[in-house]
Coordinates of C-alpha atoms and ligand atoms in Angstrom, one line a residue:
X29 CA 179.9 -89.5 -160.1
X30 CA 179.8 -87.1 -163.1
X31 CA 177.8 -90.1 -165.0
X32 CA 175.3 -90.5 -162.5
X33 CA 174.6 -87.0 -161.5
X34 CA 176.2 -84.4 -164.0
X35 CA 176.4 -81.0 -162.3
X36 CA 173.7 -78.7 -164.8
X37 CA 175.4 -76.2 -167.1
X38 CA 179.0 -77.1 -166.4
X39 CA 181.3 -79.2 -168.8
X40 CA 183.8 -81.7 -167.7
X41 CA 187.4 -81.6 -169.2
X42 CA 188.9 -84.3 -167.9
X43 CA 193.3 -84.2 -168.6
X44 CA 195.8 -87.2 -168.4
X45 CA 199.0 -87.7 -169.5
X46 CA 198.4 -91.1 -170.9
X47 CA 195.1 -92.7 -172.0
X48 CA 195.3 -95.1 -169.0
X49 CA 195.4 -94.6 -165.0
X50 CA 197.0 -96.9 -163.2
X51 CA 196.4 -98.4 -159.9
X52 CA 199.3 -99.0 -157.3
X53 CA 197.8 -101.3 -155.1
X54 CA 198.2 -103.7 -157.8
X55 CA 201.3 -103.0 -159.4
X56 CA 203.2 -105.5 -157.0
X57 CA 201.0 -108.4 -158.1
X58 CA 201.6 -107.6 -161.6
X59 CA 205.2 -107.8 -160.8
X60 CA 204.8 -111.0 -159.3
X61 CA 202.5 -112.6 -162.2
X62 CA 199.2 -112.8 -159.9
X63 CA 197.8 -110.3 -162.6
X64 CA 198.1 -109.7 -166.0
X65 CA 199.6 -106.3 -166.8
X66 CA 196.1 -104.2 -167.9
X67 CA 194.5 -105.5 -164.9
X68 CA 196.0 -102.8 -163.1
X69 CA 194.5 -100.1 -165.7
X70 CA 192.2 -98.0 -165.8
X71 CA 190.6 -97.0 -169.1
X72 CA 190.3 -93.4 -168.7
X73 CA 188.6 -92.8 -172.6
X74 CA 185.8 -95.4 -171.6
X75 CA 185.3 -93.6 -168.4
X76 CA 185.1 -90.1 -170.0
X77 CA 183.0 -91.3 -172.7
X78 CA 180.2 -93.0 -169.8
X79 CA 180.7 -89.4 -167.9
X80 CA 180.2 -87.5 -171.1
X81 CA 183.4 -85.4 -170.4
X82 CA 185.7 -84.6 -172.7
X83 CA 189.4 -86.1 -172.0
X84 CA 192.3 -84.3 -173.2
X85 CA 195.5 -86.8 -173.5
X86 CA 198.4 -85.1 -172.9
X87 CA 200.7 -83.9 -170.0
X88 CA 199.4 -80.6 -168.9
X89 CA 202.3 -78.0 -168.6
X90 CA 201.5 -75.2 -166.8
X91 CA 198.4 -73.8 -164.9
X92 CA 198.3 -69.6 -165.8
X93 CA 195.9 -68.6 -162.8
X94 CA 195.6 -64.9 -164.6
X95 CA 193.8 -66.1 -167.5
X96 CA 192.6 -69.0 -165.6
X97 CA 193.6 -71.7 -167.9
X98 CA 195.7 -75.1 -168.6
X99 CA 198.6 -75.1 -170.9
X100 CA 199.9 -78.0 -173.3
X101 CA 202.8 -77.7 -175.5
X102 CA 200.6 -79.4 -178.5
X103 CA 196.9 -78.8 -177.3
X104 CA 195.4 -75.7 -177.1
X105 CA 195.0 -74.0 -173.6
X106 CA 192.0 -75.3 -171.6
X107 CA 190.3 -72.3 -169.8
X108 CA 188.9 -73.1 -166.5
X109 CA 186.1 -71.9 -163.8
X110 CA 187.1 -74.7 -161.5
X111 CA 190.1 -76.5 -161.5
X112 CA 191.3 -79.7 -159.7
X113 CA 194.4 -80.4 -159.6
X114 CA 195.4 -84.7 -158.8
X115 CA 198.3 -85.3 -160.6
X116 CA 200.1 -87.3 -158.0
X117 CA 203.2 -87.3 -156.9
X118 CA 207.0 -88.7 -158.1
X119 CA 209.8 -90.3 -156.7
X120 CA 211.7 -88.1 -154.8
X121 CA 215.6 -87.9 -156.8
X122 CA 216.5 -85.1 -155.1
X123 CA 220.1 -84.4 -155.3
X124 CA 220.9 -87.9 -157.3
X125 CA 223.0 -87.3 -160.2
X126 CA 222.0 -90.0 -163.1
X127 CA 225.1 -90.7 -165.5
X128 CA 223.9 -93.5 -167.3
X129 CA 220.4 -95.1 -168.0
X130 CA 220.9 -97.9 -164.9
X131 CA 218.0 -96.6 -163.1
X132 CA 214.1 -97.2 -163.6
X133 CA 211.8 -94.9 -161.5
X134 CA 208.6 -96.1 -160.6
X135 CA 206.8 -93.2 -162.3
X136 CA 205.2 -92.6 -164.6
X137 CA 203.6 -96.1 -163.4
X138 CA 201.9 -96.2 -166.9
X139 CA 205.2 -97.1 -168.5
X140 CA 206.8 -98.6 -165.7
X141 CA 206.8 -102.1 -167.1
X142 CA 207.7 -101.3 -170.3
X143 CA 211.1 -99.5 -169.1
X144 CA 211.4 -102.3 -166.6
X145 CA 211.4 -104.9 -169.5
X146 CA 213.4 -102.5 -171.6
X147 CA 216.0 -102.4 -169.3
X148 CA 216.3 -106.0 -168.5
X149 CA 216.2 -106.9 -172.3
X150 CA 219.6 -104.5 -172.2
X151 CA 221.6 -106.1 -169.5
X152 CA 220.2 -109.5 -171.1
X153 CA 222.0 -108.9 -174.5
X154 CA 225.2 -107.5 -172.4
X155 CA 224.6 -110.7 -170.3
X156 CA 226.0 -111.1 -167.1
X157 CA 225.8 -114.0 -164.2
X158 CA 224.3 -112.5 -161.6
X159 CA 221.6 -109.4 -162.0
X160 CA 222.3 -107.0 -159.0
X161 CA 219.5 -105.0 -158.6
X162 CA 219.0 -101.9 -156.2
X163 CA 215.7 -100.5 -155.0
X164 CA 216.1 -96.8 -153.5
X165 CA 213.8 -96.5 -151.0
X166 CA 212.8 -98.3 -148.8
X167 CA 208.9 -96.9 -148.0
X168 CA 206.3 -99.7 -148.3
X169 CA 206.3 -99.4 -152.2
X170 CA 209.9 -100.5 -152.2
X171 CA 209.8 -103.3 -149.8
X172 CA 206.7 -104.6 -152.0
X173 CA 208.4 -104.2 -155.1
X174 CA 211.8 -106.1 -153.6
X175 CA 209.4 -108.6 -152.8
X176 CA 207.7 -108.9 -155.7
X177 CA 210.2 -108.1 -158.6
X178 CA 211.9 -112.1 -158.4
X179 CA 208.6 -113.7 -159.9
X180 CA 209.3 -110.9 -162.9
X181 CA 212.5 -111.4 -163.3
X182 CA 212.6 -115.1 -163.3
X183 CA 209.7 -114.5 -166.8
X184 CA 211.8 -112.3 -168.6
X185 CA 215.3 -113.5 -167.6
X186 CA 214.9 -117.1 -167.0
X187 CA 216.8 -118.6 -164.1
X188 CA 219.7 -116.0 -164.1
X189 CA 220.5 -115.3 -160.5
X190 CA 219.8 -112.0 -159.2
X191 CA 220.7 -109.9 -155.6
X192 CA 218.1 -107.5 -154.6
X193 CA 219.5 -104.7 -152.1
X194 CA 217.1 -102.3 -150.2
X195 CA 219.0 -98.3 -149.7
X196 CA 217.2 -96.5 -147.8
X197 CA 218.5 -92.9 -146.3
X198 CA 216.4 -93.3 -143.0
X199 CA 217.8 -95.2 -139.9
X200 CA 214.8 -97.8 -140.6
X201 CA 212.9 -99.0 -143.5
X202 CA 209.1 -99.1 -144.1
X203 CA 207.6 -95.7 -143.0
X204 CA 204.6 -95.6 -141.3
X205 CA 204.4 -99.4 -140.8
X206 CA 204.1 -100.4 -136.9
X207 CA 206.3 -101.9 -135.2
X208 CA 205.0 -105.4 -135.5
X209 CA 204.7 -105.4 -138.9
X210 CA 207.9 -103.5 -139.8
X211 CA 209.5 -106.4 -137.7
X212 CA 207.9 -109.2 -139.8
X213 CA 208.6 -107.4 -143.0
X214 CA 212.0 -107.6 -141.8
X215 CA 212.7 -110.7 -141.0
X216 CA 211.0 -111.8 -144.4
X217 CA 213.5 -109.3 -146.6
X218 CA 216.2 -111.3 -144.3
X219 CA 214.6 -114.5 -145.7
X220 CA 214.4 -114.0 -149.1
X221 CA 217.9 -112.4 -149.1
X222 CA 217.6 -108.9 -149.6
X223 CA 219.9 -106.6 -148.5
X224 CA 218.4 -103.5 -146.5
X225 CA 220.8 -100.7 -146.3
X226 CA 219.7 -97.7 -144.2
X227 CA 221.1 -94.5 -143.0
X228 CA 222.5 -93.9 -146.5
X229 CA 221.6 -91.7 -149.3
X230 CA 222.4 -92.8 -152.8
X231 CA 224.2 -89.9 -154.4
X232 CA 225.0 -90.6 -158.1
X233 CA 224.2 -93.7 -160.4
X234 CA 226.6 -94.8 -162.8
X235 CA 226.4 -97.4 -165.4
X236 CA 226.5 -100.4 -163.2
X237 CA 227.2 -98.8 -159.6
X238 CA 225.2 -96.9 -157.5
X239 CA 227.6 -93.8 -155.3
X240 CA 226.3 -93.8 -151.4
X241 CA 226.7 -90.0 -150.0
X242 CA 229.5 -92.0 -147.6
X243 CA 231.6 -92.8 -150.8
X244 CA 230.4 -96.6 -150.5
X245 CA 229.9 -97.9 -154.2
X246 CA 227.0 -100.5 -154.7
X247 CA 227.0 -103.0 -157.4
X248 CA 223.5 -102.4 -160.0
X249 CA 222.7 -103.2 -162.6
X250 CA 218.9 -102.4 -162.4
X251 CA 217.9 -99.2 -160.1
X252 CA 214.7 -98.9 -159.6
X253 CA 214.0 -95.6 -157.7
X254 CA 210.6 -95.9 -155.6
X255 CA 211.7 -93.1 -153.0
X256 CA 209.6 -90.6 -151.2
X257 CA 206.8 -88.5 -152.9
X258 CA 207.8 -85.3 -154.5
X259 CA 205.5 -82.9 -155.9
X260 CA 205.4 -83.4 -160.0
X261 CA 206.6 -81.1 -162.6
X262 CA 203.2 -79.7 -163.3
X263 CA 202.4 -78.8 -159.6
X264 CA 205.8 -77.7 -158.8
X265 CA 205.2 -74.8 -161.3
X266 CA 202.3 -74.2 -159.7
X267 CA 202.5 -70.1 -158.2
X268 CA 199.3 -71.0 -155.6
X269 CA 201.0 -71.8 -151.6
X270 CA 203.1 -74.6 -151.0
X271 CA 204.1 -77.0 -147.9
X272 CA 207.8 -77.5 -147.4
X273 CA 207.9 -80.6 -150.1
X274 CA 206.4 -78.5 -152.5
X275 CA 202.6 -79.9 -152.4
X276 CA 199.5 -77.6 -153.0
X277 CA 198.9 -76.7 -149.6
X278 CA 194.7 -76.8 -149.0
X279 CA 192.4 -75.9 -146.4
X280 CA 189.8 -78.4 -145.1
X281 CA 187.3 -77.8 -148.0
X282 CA 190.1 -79.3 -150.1
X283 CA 190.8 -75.8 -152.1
X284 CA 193.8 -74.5 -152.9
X285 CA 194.7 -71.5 -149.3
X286 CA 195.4 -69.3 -152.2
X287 CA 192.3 -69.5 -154.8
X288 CA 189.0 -70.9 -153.7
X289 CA 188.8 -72.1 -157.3
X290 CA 191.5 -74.7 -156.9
X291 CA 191.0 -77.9 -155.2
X292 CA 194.3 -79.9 -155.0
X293 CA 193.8 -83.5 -153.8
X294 CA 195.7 -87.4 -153.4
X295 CA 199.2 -87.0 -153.4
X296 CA 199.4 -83.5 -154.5
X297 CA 197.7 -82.2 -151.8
X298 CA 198.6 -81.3 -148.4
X299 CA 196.0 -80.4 -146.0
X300 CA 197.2 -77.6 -144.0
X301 CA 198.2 -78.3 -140.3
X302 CA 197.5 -82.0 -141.1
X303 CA 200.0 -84.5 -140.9
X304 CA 198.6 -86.7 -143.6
X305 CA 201.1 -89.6 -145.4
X306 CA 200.7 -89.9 -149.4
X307 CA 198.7 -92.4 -149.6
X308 CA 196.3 -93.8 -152.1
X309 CA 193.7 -94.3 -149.5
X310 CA 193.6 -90.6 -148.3
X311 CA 192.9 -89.6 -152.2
X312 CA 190.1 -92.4 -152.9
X313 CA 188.5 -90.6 -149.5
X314 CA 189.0 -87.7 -150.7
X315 CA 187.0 -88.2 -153.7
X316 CA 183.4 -87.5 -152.7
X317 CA 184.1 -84.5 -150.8
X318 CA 185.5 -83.3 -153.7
X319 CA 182.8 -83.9 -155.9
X320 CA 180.3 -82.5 -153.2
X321 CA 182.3 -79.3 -152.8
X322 CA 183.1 -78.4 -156.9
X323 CA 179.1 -78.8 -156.9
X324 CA 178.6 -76.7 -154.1
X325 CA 180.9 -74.2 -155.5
X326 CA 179.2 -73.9 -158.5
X327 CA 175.8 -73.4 -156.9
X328 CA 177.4 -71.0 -154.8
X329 CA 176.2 -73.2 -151.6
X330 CA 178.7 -73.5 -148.6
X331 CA 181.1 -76.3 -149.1
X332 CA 181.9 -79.6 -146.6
X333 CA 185.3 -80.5 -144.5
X334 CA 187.9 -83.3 -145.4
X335 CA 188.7 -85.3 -142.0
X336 CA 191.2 -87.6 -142.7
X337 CA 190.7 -90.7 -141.0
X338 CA 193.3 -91.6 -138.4
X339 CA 194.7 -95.1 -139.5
X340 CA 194.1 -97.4 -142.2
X341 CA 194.5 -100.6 -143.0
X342 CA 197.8 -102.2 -145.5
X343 CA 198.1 -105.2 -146.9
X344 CA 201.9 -105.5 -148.6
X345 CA 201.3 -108.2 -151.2
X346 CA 205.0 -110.1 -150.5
X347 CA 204.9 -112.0 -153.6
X348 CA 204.1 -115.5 -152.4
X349 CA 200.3 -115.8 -152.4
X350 CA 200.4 -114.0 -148.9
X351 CA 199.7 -110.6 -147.8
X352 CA 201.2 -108.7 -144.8
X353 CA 198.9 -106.8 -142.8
X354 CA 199.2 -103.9 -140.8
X355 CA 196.2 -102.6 -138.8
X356 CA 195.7 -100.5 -135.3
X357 CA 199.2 -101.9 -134.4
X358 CA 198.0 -105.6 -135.3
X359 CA 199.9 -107.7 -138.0
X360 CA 199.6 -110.9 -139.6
X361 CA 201.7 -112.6 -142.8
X362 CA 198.7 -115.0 -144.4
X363 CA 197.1 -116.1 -147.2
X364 CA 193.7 -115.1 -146.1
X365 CA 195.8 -111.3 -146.1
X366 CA 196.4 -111.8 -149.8
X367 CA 193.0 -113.2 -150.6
X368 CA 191.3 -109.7 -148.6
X369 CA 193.7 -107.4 -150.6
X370 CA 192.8 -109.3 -153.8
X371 CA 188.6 -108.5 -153.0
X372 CA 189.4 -104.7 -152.0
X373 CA 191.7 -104.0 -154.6
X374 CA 189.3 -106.0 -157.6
X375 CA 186.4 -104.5 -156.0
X376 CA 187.7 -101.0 -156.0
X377 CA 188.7 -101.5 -159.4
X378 CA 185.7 -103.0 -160.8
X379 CA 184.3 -99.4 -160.1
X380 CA 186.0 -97.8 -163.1
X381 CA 184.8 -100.5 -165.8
X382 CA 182.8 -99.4 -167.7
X383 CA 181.3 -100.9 -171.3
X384 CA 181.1 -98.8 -174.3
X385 CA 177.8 -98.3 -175.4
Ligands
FAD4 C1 204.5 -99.4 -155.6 C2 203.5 -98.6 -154.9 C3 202.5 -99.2 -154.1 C4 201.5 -98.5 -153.4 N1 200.6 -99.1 -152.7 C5 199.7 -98.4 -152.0 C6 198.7 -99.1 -151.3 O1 198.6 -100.3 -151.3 N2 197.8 -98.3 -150.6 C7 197.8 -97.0 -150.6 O2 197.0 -96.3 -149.9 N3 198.8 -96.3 -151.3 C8 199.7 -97.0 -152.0 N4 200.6 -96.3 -152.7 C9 200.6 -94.8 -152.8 C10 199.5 -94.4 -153.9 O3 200.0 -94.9 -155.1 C11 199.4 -92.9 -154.0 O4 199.2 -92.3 -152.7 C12 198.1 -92.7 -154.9 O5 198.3 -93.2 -156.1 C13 197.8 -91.2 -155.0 O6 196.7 -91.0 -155.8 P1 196.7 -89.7 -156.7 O7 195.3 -89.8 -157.4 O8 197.0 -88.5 -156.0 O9 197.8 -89.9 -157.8 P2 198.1 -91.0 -158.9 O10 197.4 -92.2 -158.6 O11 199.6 -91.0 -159.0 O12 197.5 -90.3 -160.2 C14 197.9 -89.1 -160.7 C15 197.7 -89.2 -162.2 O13 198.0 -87.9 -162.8 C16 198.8 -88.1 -164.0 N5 199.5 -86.9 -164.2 C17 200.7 -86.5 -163.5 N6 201.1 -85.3 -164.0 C18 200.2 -84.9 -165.0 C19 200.1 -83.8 -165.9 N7 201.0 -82.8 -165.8 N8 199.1 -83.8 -166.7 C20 198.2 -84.8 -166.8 N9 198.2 -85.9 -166.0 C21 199.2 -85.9 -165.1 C22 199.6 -89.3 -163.7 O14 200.0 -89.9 -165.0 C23 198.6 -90.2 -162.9 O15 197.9 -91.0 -163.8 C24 201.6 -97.0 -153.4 C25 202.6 -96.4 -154.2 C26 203.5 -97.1 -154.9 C27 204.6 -96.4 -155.7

């Protein structure tokens, strides 16, 4: 939107940790080899470069709302007028005590397949019969990525066997998923052998054994932690008001309840008195009325309200050319699924290509 209509007199500094975004929705079919890995990337230096902004690469550190800038440990400090603040979200490890390397989180997604592959080319030159791998969480990410993670493995390790279990600490698996749909994701974990354990909490990861807050040891070799949303490092060292998670709490208007110069949005967001799940969709919403209201800001004009829309539609790729969709309490397990989350998720990504010129 900066391309098309840059806002007069302002520059755009626009900061990443790596030179690539990365889009979720797609991850799952990378895993499963419908798409090759950069499909799900976004290059962030073309996009800057079309926008005319200037991209700094590198983890921001610390926002010091006094001098009202954005610290780096190598870069020097970016001062601000307007600051917004979408750096996500990550796995939620709370209170998990990691002993030895076992585990793979699912963030920072950018390197997610690299550490995946790492890991595997590990327990590979241990070798071993069977892999046993444990996915914590068991939220719509982790049910696509149990789902999904066979096709991978069989490309990197050949036909070893492998055991995928599902450990989740709620009584049920798949939050926010209806009850239709929860039922047929069920039943097709239950097919393709996974194990769903629920009601548990993983407590500590050891080399090749995952410690359940009951005592109950599980068997893994491979951990991949895909649990919750937690507010990252860089916005839990944030000093502006929190919610109880430790997101950016925001009023309507999308700015920060504590300085009308912050806007917070996607994951690390939270709009006050709303109960709004992290979801991707909620932040590409969000997008506009962000760009509207740091205009408006500027100009000193009034700014425009976020509604979040009530329900929205997901489609869980399941790894075999089908999609499961979940929509208004409706669900269906197709192929035609697979081939409308293919369109949306190309389309929406065929928005952030852009050729150097
Ligand atoms: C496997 C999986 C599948 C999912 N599928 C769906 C789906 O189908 N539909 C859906 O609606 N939601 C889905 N989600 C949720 C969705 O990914 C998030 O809600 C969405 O990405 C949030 O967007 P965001 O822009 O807030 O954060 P992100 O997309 O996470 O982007 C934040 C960016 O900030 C960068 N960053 C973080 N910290 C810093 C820092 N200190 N300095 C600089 N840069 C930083 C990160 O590297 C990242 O690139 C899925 C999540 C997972 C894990």
């Amino acid at each position: 939107m900066w391309r098309r209509e840059p806002i007069p007199g302002a520059r755009l500094v626009c900061v990443s940790s790596f030179a690539a975004a990365t889009y979720s929705g797609m991850l799952p079919g990378t895993l499963s080899g419908q798409y090759p890995p950069g499909k799900l990337e976004i290059d962030l230096r073309s996009l800057a470069h079309a926008a005319r902004a200037e991209l700094v690469v590198e983890p921001a550190l610390s926002v010091d709302m006094e001098s009202r800038t954005v610290r780096f440990e190598k870069h020097e400090p970016v001062p601000f007028d307007v600051l917004s603040v979408g750096a996500g979200s990550v796995p939620n490890r709370a209170g998990i005590d990691v002993s030895a390397g076992a585990w793979v989180p699912i963030k920072p997604m950018q390197t997610f397949l690299m550490r995946l592959y790492e890991r595997l080319q590990e327990l590979s030159r241990r070798g071993r019969e069977e892999l046993r791998v444990l996915v914590i969480g068991g939220g719509v990410g982790g049910m696509e990525i149990s789902l999904c993670l066979p096709a991978y493995l069989r490309r990197v390790l050949g036909e070893t066997s492998h055991a995928i279990a599902i450990v989740d600490a709620g009584e049920r698996i798949g939050g926010g998923l209806a009850p239709p749909a929860l039922r047929r994701a069920e039943a097709l974990l239950a097919v393709r052998g996974v194990e769903v354990i629920t009601g548990n909490r993983i407590t500590r990861i050891e080399d090749r054994e995952a410690v359940c807050a009951d005592g109950r040891r599980i068997a893994a070799d491979l951990v991949v932690l895909a649990a919750g949303a937690a507010p990252p490092p860089l916005v839990e060292n944030m000093t502006l008001p929190k919610d109880l998670r430790g997101f950016l709490l925001t009023r309507d208007t999308l700015q920060s309840t504590g300085s009308t110069e912050v806007f917070a949005v996607g994951d690390s967001g939270t709009l006050a008195g709303a109960a709004v799940p992290k979801a991707g969709v909620y932040a590409v919403r969000q997008g506009p009325v962000l760009w509207r209201n740091i205009g408006a800001l500027v100009r000193g004009e009034s700014l425009s309200s976020y509604e979040p829309q009530h329900d929205f539609l997901r489609l869980l790729n399941t790894g075999d050319g089908k999609a499961l969709m979940d929509y208004k309490g409706w669900s269906a397990h197709a192929r035609w699924c697979w081939r409308l989350k293919d369109y949306l998720d190309s389309r929406f990504m065929a928005r952030f290509r852009v050729t150097r010129g």
